[in-house]
GROMACS .gro file of C-alpha atoms in nm:
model
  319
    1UNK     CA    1  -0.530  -1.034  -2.092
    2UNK     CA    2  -0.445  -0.674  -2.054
    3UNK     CA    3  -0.076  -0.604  -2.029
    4UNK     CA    4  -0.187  -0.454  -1.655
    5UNK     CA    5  -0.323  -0.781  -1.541
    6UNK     CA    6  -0.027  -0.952  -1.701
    7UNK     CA    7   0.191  -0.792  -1.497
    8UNK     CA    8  -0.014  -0.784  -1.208
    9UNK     CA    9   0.003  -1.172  -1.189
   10UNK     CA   10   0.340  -1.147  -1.303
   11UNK     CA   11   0.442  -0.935  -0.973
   12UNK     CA   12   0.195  -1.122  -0.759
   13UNK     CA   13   0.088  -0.820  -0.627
   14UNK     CA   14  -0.274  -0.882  -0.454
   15UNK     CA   15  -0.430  -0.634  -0.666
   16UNK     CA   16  -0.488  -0.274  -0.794
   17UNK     CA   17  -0.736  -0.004  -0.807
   18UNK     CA   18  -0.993   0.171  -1.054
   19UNK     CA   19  -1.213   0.404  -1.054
   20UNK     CA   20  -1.542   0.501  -1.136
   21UNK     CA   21  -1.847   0.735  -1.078
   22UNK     CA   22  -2.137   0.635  -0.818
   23UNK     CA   23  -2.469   0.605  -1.044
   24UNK     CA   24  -2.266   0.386  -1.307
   25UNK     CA   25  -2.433   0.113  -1.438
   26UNK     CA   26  -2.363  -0.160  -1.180
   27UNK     CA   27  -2.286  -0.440  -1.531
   28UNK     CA   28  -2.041  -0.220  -1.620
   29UNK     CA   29  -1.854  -0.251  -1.299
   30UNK     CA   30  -1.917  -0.634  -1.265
   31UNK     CA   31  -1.800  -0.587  -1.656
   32UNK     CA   32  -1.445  -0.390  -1.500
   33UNK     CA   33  -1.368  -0.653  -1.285
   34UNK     CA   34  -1.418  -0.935  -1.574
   35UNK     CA   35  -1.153  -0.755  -1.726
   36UNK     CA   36  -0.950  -0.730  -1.425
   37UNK     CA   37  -0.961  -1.019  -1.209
   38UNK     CA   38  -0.747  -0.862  -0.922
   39UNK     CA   39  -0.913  -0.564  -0.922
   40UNK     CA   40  -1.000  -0.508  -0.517
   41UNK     CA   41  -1.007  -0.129  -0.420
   42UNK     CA   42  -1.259   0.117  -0.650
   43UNK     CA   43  -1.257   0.467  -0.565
   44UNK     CA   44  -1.607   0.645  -0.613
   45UNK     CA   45  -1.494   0.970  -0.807
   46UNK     CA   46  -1.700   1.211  -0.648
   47UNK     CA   47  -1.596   1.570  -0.587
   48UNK     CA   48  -1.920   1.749  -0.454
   49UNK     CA   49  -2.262   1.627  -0.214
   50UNK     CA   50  -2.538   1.451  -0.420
   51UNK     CA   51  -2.844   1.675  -0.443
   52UNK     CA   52  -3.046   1.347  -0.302
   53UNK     CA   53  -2.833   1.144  -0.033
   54UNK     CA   54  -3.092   0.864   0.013
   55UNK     CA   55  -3.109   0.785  -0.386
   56UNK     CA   56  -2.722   0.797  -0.409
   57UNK     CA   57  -2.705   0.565  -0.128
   58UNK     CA   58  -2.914   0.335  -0.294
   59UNK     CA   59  -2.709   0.389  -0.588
   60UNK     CA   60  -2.386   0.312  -0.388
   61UNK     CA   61  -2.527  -0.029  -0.258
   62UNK     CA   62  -2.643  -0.145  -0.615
   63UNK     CA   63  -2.286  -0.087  -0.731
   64UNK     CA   64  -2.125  -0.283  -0.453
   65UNK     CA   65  -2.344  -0.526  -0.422
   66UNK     CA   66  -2.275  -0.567  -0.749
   67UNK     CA   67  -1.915  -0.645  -0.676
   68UNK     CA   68  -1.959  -0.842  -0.344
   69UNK     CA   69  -1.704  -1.081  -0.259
   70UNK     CA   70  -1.458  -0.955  -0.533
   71UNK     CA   71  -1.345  -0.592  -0.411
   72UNK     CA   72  -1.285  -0.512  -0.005
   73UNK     CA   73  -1.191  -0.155  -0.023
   74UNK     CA   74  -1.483   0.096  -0.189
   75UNK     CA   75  -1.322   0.506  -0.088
   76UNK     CA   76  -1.521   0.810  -0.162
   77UNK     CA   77  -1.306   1.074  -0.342
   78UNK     CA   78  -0.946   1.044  -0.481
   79UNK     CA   79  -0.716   1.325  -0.305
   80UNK     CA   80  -1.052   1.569  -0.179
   81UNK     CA   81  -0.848   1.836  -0.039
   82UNK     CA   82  -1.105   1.993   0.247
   83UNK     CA   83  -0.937   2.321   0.416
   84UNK     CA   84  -0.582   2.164   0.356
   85UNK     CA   85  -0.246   2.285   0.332
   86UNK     CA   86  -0.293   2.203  -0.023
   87UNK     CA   87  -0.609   2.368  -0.030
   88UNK     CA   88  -0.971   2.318  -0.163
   89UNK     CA   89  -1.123   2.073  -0.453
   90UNK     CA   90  -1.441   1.964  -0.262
   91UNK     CA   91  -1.694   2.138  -0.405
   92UNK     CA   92  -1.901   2.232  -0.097
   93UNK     CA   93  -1.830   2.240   0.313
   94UNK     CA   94  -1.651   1.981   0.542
   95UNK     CA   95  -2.031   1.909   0.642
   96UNK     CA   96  -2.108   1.812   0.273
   97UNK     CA   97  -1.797   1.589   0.288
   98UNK     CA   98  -1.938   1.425   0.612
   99UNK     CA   99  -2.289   1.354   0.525
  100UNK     CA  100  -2.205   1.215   0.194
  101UNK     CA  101  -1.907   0.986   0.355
  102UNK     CA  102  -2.157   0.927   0.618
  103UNK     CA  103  -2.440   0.785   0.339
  104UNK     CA  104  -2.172   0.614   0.129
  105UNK     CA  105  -2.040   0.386   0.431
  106UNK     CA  106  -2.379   0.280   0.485
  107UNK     CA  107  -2.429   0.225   0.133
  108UNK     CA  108  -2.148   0.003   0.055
  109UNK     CA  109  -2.218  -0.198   0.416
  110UNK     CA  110  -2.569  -0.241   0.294
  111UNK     CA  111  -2.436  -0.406  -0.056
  112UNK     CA  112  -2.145  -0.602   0.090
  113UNK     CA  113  -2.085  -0.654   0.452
  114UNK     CA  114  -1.763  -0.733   0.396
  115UNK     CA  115  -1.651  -0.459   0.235
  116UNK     CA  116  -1.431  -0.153   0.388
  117UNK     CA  117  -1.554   0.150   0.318
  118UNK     CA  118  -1.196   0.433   0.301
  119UNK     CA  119  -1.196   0.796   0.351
  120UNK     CA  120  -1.051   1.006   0.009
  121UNK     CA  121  -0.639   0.982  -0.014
  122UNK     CA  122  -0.442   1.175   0.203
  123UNK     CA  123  -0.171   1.273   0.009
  124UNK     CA  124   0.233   1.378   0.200
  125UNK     CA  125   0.169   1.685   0.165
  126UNK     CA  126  -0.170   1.712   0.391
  127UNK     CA  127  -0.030   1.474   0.609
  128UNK     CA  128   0.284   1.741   0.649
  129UNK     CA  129   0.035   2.043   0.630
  130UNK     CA  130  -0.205   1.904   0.849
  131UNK     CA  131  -0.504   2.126   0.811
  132UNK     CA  132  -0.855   2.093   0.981
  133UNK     CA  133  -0.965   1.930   0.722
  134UNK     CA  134  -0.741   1.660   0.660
  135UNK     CA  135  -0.817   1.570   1.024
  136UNK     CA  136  -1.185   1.607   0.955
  137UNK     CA  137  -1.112   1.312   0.675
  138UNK     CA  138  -0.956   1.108   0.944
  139UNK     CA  139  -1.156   1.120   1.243
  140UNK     CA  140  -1.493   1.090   0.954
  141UNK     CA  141  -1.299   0.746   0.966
  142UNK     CA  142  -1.326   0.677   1.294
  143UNK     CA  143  -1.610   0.789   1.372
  144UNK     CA  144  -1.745   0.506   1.092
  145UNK     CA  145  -1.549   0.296   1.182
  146UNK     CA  146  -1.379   0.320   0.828
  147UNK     CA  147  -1.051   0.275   0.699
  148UNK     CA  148  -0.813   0.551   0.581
  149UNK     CA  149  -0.585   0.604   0.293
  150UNK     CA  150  -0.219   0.715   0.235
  151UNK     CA  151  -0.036   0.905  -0.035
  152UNK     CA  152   0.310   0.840   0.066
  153UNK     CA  153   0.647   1.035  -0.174
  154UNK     CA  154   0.807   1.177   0.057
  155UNK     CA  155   1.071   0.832   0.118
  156UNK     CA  156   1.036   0.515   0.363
  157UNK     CA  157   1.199   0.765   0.631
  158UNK     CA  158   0.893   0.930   0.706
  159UNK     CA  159   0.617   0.686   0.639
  160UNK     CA  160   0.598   0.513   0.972
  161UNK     CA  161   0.571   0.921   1.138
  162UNK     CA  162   0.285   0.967   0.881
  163UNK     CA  163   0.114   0.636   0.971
  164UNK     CA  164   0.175   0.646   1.300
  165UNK     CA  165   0.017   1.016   1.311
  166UNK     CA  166  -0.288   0.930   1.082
  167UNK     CA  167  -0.383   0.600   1.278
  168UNK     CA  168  -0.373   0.804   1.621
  169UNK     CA  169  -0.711   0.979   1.497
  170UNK     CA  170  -0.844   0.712   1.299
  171UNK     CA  171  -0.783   0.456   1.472
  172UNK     CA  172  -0.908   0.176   1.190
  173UNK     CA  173  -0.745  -0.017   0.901
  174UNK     CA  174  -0.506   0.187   0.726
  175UNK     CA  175  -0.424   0.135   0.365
  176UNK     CA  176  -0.146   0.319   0.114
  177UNK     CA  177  -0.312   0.306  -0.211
  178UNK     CA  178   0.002   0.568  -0.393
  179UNK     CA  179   0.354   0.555  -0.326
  180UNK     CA  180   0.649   0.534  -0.531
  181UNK     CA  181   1.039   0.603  -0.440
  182UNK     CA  182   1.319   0.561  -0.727
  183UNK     CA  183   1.546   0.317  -0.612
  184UNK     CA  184   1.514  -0.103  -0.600
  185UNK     CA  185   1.662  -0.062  -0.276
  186UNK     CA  186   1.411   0.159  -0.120
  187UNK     CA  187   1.123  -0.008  -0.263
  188UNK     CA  188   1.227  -0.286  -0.023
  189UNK     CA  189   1.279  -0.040   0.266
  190UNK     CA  190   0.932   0.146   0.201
  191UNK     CA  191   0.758  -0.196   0.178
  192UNK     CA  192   0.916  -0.316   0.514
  193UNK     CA  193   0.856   0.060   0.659
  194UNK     CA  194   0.489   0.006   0.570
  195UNK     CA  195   0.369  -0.361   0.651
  196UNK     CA  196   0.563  -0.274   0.924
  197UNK     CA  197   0.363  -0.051   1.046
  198UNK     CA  198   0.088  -0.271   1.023
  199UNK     CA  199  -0.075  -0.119   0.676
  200UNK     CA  200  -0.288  -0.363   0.559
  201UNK     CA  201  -0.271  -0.332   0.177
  202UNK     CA  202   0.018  -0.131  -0.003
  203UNK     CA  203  -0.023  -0.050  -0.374
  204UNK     CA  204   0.254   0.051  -0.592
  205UNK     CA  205   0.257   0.418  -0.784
  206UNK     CA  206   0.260   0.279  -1.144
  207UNK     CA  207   0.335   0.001  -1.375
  208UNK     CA  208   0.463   0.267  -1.671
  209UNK     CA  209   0.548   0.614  -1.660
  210UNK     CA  210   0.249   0.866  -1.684
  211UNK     CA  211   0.310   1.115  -1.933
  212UNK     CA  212   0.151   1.385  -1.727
  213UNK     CA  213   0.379   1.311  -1.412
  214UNK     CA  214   0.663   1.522  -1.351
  215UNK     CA  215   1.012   1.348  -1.364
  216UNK     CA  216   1.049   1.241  -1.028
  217UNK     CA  217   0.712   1.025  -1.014
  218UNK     CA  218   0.784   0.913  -1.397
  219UNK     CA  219   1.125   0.763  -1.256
  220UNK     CA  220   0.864   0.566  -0.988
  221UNK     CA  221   0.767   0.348  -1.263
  222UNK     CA  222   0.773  -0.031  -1.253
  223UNK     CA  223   0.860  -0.047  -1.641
  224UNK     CA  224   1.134   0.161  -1.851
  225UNK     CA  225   1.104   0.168  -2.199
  226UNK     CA  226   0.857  -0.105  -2.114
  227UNK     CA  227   1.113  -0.357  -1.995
  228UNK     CA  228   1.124  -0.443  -1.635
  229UNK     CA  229   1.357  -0.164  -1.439
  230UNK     CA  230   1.508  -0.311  -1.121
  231UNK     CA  231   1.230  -0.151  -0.917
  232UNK     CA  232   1.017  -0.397  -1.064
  233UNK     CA  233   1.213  -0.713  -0.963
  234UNK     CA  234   1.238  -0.582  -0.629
  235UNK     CA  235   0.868  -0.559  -0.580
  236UNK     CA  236   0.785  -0.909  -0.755
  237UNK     CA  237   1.054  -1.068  -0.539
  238UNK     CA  238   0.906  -0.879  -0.215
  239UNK     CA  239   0.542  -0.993  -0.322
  240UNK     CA  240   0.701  -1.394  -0.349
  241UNK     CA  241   0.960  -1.394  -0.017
  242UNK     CA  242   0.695  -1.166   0.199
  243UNK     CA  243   0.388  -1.092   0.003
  244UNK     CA  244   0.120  -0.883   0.252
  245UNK     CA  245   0.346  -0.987   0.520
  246UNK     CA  246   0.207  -0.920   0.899
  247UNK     CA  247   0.505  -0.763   1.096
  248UNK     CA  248   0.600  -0.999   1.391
  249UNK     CA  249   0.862  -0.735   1.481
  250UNK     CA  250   1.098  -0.480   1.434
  251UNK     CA  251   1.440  -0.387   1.542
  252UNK     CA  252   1.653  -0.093   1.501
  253UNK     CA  253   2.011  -0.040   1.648
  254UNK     CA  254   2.361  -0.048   1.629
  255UNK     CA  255   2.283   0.106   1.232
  256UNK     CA  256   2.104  -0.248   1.150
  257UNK     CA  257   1.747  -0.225   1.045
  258UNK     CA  258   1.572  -0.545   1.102
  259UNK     CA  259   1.186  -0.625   0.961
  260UNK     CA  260   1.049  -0.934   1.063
  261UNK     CA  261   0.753  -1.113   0.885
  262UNK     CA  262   0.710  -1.465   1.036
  263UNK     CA  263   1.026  -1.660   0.954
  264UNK     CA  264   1.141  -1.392   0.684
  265UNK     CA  265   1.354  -1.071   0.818
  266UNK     CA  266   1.458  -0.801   0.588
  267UNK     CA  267   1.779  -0.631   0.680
  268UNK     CA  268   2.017  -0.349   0.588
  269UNK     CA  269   2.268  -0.145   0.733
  270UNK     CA  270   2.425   0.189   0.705
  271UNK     CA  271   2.741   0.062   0.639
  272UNK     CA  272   2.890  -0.327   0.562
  273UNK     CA  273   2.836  -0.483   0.859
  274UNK     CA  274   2.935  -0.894   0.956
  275UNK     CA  275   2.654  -0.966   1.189
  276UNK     CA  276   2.528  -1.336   1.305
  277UNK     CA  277   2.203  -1.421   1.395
  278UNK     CA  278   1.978  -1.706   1.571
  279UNK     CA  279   1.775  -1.964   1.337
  280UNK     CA  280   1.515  -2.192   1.342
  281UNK     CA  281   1.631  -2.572   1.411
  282UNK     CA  282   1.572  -2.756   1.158
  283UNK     CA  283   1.475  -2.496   0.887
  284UNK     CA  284   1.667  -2.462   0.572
  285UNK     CA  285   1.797  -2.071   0.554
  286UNK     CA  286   1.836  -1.849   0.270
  287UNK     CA  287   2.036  -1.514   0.212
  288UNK     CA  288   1.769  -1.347  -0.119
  289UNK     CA  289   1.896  -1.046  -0.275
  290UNK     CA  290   1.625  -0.793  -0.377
  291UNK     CA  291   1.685  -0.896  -0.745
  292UNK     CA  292   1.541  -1.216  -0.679
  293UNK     CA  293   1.890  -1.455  -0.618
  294UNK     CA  294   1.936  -1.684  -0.351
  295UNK     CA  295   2.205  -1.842  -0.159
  296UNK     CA  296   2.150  -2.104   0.077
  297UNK     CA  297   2.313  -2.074   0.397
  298UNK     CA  298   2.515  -2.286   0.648
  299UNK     CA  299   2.393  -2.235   0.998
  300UNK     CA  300   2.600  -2.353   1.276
  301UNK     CA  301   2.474  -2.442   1.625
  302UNK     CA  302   2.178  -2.264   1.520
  303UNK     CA  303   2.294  -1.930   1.393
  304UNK     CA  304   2.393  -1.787   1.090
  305UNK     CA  305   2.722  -1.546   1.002
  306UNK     CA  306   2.616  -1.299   0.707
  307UNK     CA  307   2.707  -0.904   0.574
  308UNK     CA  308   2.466  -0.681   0.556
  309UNK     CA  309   2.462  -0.326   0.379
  310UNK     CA  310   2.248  -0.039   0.228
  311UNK     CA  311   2.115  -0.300  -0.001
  312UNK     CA  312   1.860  -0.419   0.198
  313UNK     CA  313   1.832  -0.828   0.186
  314UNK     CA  314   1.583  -1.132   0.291
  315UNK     CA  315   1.704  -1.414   0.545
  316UNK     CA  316   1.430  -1.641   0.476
  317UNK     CA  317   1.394  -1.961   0.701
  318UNK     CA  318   1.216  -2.267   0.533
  319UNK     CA  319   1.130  -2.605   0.642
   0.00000   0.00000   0.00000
């Protein structure tokens, strides 16, 4: 086993993503995902129209079919900037971009019918910018009824803005396939930000630093020195306490941030604050610190006394 799927399993994160060129042979991408099992979102790396649309769609439905069943998410282009803020690496027009986008959803619907075909990456800063064509990309989306993708460095404080701005024109499932912040603690937040929001799969920015990245996403890194840094432990204890956790609510006042996901909340606060809450009858409750460390609480007539701070925590409610 590779050491990415070991720590993939490790984590229990519900997957990652590769890459690969339409045309491949479609063995060698049944081959990939031999070699990693949890392999579920491929991006197609192409960067200009195919000369022939109806033999590349073809091409695009061997190599999913080829995968059916084992990868949902199939996007054409990683980070296509088309009259962006950060401006041009599509080689050819915004109508290039939509006729190919337009032949590759029904190519990967023909070979899996499953299977969610994702506009290129948006990344903050054409979110921020918010060019033509980074609009282009989103409504594409709609109009196929597609999902979109996310870049997202710019901290958990924006994220829901950006989501909340890029599902108003696309209107369809909405994945973050990069993002990365420095701190344990805001790994939590950004994760509870996110699946708050209702994305439907979040991806981390790296297992080990990328020698090509400048400092800032090399400090992203799940591993330092390939040990385990405490961002790493606060995403494999978010992946065990919440997992891809469907948001049954938020709350947001009086400084306390509140995340639920079913009978889990996640909560911080500005400042220490001594706060009580209602519980489940009957249900066993835990205080988990993002590092993974539990303490079983006492509830009384239902409710539980508890501080909460910056360091965000889990109040997890078990039968």
């Amino acid at each position: 086993m590779s050491l990415l799927s070991a720590h993939v399993v490790t984590l229990g994160i519900g997957g990652f993503r590769g890459s690969f060129a339409v045309g491949a042979d479609a063995t060698a991408v049944a081959a990939m995902l031999d070699d990693f099992p949890l392999l579920n979102f491929i991006t197609a790396s192409q960067t200009a129209r195919p000369i022939d649309l109806v033999s590349w769609k073809t091409e695009v439905s061997a190599t999913v079919k080829a995968a059916a069943g084992r990868v949902r998410y199939w996007q054409l282009g990683n980070e296509l900037f088309i009259q962006s803020a950060q401006g041009d690496n599509w080689v050819g027009t915004p109508a290039d971009y939509a006729a190919t986008f337009t032949a590759f959803c029904e190519g990967v619907r023909a070979g899996d019918a499953n299977a969610v075909p994702v506009t290129a990456g948006l990344c903050s800063g054409c979110i921020e910018g918010r060019g033509s064509g980074t609009e282009q990309l989103l409504r594409l989306a709609q109009q196929q009824g597609a999902g979109c993708d996310l870049h997202l460095y710019r901290g958990w404080e924006s994220a829901a803005s950006h989501i909340s701005w890029a599902r108003g024109i696309a209107g369809g499932e909405v994945v973050v396939t990069e993002c990365g912040v420095t701190t344990a603690a805001d790994v939590v937040k950004l994760f509870s930000v996110l699946y708050g929001a209702g994305v439907a799969r979040v991806y981390y920015h790296s297992l080990t630093p990328v020698a090509t990245d400048t400092p800032p996403f090399q400090e992203m890194a799940l591993l330092e020195n390939g040990q385990p840094s405490p961002r790493y432990y606060a995403v494999q204890t978010w992946n065990r306490v919440v997992g891809e956790g469907i948001s049954s609510g938020t709350s947001l006042s009086n400084g306390i941030s509140e995340y639920r996901f079913g009978n889990t909340r996640v909560l911080w606060a500005e400042t220490i604050k001594s706060i009580t809450l209602p519980v489940t009858a009957g249900y066993n409750v835990w205080r988990v610190a993002i590092s993974g460390l539990e303490e079983k609480l006492r509830p009384h007539h239902n409710r539980v006394s508890l501080q909460v701070g910056p360091e965000p925590c889990y109040l997890m409610e078990r039968k």
